[in-house]
mmCIF file of N, CA and C in Angstrom:
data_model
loop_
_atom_site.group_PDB
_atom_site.id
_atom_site.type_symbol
_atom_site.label_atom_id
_atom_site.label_comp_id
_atom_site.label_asym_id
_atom_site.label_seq_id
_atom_site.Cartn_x
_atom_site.Cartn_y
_atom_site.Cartn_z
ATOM 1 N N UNK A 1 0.846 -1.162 0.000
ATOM 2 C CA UNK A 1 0.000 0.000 0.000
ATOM 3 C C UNK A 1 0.898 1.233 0.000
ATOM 4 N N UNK A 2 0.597 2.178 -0.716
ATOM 5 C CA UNK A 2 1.339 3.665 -1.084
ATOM 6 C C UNK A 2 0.409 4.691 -1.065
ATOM 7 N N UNK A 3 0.908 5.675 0.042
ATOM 8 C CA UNK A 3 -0.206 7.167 -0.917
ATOM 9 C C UNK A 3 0.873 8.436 -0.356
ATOM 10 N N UNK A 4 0.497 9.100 -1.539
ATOM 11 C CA UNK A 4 1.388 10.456 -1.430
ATOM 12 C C UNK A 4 0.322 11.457 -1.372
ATOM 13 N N UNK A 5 0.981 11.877 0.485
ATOM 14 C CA UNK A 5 0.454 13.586 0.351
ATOM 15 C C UNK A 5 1.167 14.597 0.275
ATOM 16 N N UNK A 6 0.426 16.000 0.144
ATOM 17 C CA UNK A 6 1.107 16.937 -0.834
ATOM 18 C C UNK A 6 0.498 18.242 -0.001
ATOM 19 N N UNK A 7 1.562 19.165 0.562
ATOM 20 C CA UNK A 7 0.948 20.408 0.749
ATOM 21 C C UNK A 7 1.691 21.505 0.280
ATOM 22 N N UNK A 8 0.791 22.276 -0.406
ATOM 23 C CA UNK A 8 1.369 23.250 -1.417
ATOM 24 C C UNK A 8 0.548 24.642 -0.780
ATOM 25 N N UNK A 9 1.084 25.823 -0.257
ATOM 26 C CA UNK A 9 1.476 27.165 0.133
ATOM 27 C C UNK A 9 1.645 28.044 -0.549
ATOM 28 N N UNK A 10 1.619 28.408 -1.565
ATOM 29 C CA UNK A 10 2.310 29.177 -2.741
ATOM 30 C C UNK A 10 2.906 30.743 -1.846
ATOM 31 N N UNK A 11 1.561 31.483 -0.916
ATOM 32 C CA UNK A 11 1.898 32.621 -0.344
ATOM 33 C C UNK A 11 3.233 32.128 0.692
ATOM 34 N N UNK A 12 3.525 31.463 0.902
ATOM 35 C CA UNK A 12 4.620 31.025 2.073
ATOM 36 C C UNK A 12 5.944 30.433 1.502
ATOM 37 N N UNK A 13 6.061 29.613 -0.178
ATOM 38 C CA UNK A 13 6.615 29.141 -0.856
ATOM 39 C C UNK A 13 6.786 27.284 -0.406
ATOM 40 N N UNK A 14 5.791 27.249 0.165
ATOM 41 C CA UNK A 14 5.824 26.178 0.625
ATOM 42 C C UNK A 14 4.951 24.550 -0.152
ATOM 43 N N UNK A 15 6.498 23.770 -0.948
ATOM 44 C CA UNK A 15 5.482 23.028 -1.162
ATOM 45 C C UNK A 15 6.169 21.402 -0.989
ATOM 46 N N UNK A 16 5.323 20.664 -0.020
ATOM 47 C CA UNK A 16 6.179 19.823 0.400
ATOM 48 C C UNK A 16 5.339 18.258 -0.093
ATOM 49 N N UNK A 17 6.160 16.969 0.034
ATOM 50 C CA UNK A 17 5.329 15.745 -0.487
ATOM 51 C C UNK A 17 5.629 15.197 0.630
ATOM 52 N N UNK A 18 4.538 14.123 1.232
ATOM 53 C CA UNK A 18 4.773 12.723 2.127
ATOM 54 C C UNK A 18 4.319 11.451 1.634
ATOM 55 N N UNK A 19 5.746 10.656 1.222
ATOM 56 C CA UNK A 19 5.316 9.259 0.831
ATOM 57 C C UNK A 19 4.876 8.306 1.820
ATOM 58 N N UNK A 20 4.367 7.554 1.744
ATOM 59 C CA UNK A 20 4.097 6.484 2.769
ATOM 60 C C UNK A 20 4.051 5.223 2.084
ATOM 61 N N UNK A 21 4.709 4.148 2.343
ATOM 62 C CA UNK A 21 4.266 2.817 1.529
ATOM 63 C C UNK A 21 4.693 1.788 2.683
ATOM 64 N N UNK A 22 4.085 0.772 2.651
ATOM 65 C CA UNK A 22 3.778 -0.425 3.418
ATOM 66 C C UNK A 22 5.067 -1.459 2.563
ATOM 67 N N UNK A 23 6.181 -2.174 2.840
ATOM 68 C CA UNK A 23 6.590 -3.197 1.869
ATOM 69 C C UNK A 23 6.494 -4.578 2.919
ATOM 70 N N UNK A 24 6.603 -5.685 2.226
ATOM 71 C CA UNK A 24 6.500 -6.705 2.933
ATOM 72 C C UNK A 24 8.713 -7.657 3.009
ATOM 73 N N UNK A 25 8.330 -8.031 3.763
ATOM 74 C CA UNK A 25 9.853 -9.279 3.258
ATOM 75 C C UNK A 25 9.994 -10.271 3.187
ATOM 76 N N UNK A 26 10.924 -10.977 2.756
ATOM 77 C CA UNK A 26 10.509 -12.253 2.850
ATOM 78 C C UNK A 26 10.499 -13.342 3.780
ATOM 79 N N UNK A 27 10.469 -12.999 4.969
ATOM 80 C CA UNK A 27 9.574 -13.420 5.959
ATOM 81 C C UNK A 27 8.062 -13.170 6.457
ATOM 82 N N UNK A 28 7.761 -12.655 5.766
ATOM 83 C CA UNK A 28 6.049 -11.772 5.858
ATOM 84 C C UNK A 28 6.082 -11.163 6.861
ATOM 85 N N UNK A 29 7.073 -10.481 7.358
ATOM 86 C CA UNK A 29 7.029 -9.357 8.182
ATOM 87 C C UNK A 29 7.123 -8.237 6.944
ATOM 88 N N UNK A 30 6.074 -6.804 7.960
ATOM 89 C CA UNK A 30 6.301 -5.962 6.798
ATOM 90 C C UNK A 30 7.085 -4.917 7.178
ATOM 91 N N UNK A 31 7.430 -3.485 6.484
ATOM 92 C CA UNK A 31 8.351 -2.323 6.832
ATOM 93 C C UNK A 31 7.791 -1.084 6.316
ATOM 94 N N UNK A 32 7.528 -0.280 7.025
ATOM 95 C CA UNK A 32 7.282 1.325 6.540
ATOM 96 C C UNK A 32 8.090 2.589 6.239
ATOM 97 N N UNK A 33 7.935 2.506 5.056
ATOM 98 C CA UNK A 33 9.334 3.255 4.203
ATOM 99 C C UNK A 33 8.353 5.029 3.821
ATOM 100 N N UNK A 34 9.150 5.732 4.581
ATOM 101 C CA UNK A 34 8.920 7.042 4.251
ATOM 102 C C UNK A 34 9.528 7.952 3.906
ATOM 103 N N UNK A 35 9.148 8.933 2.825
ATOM 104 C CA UNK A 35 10.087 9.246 1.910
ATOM 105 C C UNK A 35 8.955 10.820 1.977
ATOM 106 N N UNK A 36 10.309 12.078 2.255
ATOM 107 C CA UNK A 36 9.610 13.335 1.820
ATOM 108 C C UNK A 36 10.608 14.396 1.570
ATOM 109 N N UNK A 37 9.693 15.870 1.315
ATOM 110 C CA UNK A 37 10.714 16.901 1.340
ATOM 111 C C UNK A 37 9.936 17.608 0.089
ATOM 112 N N UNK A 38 10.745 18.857 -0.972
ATOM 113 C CA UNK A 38 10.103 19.302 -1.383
ATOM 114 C C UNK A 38 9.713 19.015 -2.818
ATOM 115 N N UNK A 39 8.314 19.018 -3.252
ATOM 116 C CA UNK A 39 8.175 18.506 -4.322
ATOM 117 C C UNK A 39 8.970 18.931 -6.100
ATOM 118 N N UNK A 40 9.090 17.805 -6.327
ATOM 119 C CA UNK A 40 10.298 18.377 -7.958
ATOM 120 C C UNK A 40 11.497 17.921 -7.248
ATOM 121 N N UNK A 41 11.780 17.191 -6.104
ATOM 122 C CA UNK A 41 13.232 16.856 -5.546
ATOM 123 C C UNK A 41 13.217 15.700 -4.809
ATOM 124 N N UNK A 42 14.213 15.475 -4.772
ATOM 125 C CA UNK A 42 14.186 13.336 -4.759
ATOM 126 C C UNK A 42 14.085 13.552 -3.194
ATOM 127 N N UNK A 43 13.864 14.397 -2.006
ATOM 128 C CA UNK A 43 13.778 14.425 -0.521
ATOM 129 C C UNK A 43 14.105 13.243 0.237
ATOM 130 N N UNK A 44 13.907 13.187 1.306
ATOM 131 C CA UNK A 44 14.953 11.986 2.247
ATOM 132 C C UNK A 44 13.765 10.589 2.252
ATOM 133 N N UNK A 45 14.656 9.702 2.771
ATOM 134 C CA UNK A 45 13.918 8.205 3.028
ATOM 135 C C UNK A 45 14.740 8.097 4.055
ATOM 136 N N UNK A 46 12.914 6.866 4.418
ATOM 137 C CA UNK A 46 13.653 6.213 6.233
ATOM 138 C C UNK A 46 12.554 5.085 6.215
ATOM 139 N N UNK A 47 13.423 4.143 7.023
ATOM 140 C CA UNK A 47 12.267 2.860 6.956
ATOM 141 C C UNK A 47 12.291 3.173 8.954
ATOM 142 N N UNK A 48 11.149 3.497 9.027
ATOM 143 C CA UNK A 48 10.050 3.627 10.019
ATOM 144 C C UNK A 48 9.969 3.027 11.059
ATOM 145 N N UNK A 49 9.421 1.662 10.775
ATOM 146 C CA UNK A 49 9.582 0.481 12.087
ATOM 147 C C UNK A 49 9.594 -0.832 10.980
ATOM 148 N N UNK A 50 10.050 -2.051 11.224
ATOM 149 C CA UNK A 50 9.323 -3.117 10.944
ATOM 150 C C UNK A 50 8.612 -4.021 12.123
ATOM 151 N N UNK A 51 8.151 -5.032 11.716
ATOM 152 C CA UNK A 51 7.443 -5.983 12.442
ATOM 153 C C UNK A 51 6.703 -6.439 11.638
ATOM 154 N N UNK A 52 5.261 -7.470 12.434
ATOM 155 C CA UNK A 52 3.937 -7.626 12.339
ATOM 156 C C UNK A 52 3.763 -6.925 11.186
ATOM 157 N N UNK A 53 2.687 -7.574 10.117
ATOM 158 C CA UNK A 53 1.944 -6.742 9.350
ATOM 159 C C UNK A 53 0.745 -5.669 9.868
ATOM 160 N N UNK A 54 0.167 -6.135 10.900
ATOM 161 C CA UNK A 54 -0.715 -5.447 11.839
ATOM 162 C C UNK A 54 -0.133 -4.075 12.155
ATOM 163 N N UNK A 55 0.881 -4.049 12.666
ATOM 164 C CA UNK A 55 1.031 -3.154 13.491
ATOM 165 C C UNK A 55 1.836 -2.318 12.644
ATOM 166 N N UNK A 56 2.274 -2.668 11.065
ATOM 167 C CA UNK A 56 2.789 -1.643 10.411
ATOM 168 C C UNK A 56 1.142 -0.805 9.762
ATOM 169 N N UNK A 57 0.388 -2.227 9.132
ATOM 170 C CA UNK A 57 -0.716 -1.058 9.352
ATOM 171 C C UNK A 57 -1.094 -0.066 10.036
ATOM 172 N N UNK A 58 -1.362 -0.493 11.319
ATOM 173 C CA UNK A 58 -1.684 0.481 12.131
ATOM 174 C C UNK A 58 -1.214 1.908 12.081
ATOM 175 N N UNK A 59 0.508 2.243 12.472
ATOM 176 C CA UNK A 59 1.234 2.668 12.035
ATOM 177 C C UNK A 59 1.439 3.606 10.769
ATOM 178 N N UNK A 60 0.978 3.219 9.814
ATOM 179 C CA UNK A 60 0.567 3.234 8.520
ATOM 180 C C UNK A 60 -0.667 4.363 8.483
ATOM 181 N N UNK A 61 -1.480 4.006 8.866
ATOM 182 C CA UNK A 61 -2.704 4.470 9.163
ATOM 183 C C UNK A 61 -2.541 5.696 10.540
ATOM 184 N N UNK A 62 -1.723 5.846 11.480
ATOM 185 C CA UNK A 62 -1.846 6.988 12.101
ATOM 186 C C UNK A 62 -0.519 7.973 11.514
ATOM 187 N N UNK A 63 0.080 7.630 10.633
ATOM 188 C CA UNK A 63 1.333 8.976 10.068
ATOM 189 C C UNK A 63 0.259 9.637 9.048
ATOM 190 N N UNK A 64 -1.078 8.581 8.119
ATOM 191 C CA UNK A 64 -1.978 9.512 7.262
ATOM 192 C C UNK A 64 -2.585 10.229 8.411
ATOM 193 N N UNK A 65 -3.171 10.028 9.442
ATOM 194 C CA UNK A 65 -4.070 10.609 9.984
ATOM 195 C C UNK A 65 -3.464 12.025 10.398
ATOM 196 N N UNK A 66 -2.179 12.382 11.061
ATOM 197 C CA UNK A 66 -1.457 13.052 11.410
ATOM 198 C C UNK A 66 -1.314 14.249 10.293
ATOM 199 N N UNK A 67 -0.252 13.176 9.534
ATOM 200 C CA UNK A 67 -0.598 14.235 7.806
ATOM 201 C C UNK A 67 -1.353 15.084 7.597
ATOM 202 N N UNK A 68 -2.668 14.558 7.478
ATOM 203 C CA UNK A 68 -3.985 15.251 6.942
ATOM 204 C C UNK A 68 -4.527 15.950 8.257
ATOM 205 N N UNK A 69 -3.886 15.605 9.698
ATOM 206 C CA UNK A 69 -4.706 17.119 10.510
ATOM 207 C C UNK A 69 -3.232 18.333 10.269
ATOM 208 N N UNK A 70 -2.247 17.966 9.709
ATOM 209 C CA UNK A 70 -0.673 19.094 9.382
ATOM 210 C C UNK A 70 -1.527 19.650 8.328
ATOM 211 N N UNK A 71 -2.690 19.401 7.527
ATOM 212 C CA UNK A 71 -2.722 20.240 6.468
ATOM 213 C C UNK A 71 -2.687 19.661 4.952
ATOM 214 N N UNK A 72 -1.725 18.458 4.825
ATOM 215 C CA UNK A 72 -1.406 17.502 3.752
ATOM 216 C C UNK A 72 -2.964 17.448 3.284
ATOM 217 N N UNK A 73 -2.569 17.241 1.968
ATOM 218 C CA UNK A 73 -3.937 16.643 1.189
ATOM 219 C C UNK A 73 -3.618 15.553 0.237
ATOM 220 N N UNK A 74 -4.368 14.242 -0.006
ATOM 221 C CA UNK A 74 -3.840 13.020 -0.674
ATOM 222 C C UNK A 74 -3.363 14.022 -2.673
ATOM 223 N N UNK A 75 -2.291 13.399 -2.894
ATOM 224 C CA UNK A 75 -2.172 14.053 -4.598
ATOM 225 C C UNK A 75 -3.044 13.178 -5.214
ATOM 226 N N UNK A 76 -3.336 14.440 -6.170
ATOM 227 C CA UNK A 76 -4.541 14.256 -6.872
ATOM 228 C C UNK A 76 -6.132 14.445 -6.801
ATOM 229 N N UNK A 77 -5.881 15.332 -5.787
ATOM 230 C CA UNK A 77 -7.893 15.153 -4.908
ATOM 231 C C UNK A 77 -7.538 17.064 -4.701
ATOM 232 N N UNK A 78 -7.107 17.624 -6.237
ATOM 233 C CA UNK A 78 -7.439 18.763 -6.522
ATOM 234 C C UNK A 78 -6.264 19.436 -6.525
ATOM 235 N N UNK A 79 -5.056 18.892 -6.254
ATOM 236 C CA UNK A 79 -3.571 19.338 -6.422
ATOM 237 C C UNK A 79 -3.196 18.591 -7.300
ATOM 238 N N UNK A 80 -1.578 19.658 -7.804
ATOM 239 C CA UNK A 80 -0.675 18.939 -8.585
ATOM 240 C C UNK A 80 0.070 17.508 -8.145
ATOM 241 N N UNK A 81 0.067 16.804 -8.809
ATOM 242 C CA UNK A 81 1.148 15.590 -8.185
ATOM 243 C C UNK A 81 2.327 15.859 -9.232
ATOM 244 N N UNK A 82 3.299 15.592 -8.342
ATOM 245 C CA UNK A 82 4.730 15.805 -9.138
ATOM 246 C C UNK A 82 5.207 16.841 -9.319
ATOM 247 N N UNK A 83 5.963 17.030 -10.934
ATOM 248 C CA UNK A 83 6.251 18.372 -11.156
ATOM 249 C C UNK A 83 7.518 19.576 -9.937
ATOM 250 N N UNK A 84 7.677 20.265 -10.734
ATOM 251 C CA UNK A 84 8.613 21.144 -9.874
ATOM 252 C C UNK A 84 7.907 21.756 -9.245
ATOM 253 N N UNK A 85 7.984 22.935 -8.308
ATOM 254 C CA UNK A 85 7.872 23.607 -7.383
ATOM 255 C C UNK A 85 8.597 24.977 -7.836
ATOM 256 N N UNK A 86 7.548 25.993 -8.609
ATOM 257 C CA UNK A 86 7.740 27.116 -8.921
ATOM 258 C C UNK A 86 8.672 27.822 -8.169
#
């Protein structure tokens, strides 16, 4: 599972991306790999926690929730995805 959010500022110059993706290994434990910074630029990565598939969900599910009360909005649900950063 993957979703990229995106908050874009223009009056502030602010425009930033948050990746989120779920990977599994091959032990069926899974890992949460997050990747951000400003959009149009390759920004940092970090793998999160592993474990349990459960509990990376979980996990998973409260960095969106967080996101989206910072302001983030999913790309594509009325913003640019991608692209440089004027």
């Amino acid at each position: 599972m993957e979703i990229r959010l995106e908050k874009i500022e223009p009056e502030r110059n602010f425009y930033r991306f948050y990746l989120i993706r779920q990977e599994r290994d091959l032990f069926e434990s899974g890992s949460l790999v997050v990747q951000w910074g400003r959009i149009g630029q390759a920004g940092r990565m970090a793998i999160r926690s592993s474990g349990p598939p459960e509990r990376i969900e979980a996990l998973f599910e409260r960095l969106v929730r967080m996101r989206l009360r910072r302001g983030y909005a999913i790309a594509g649900a009325g913003f640019r995805s991608g692209g440089a950063a004027p």
